[in-house]
């Protein structure tokens, strides 16, 4: 590893607020500091942070148009109109469709769902989808995780006598579609107090409002929270505020009583006996749900998530798992090819962004490839392929850089685009690709900060081993679930030594299992450093070194605290940025 270690001493204001929390709540000073740095700077906020309550969810009728949406939905049920639940083909869209469909299906049978085909139709509300609604007699479409820019498509639907309720969280244009209701907390005239819900979260708020309006107990919504947790984790939205409440209780549902389809997915991932975290969703469950939309059609993932029969759910889960294996092979081969292209173009090395176009690349995995390139080169990346006569693709960003704004600056070259700060989709005429590449690079170069283009670890606090008590570890675990805006705390301990028993482990001897002491106590700490076996020789010299790490429970010795070591540097050679 060759990370830059970033550590900033806490400000006087942070220290003052931390001291107040320490006195008022009898907290460890470091725990108090971590809270304040997350904006949790009062007793009331701290209590809500540590004990997220569903009763603290915001009133869904604070959304602009929520009353209109519920009224139109009630009218559809009263008239026995056919309803279509329509969503994007990614995890957020599929979970949102499954959530709304499952809840409404308990009270109404004249309902269908639709997920556009990535290859035949592309992203979002499509004319093909509107035609399907018209052919099947649909009078009301509930759109989830897309639709905020579907001005022409909604106009087309209106001409056919089909109404739309749009539930989206992507950045809107100045002109909104002429739908009956547009639920989006990023509207310019927004009145909702929380702007960071995912698409599934907005769908949940619609169902919450519908339930309240119809005298349905809130407890009827709780079985759907596992879908909210899956969506929140996979869509990489902030894990604070309302998302923290939904993720916290969603994980409880996921671990105690997941739906039949989700349980089949958990089993096929080999996670049956595990206490699931958001990381398990990000790396195991989410990619499999995504794989259906990437390789075939996202409708299969929805069918899994709404399935009530255990055997049928297992069959669909096995099929989706096979799609995921195919996806991994494609992802690997295209990433390697893209990597070779970047490495072969000497002039690319000085650029602040990456834009690649190859008309042969599979449309279903280019978003993953863009993510891989961003991880490898620490640059905003756009990967494009050809769909008919258009270049279509995905963009991913580095921490702190708004890739949506970068793409929006080139909007005159684009046919369509949408997304948010860290991820976006776009399409353009093939002949516009070279000019887009030039203009995109120009914007990135003018706006990206140097620290956003390097491999860095933000250190939350410096500790001595004596600070790592069971109570301290217990308090840190209460920060779960971790994610954007609430990352797992990273600590640094300087001048540590091998206790004499550290060793290289792993099938290919790639990891180090460590037993360490520091120079301020006699505590022996166990640690694991994945992929860092190259450091073993220095560690065995008995010279001191510095480590950055997070805390975890040793999976082999329940109750024992273990360091998950992110990086190791010889003492005195640590590159800090203050």
XYZ file of C-alpha atoms in Angstrom, residues 1 34 109 180 421 500 523 532 557:
9
model
C 0.000 0.000 0.000
C -16.426 11.184 16.419
C -55.146 -7.311 -7.175
C -50.081 13.937 -11.361
C -22.838 13.358 -7.320
C 7.516 -11.836 18.094
C -1.189 -4.587 25.880
C 0.333 -6.653 2.883
C -12.474 -15.784 19.102
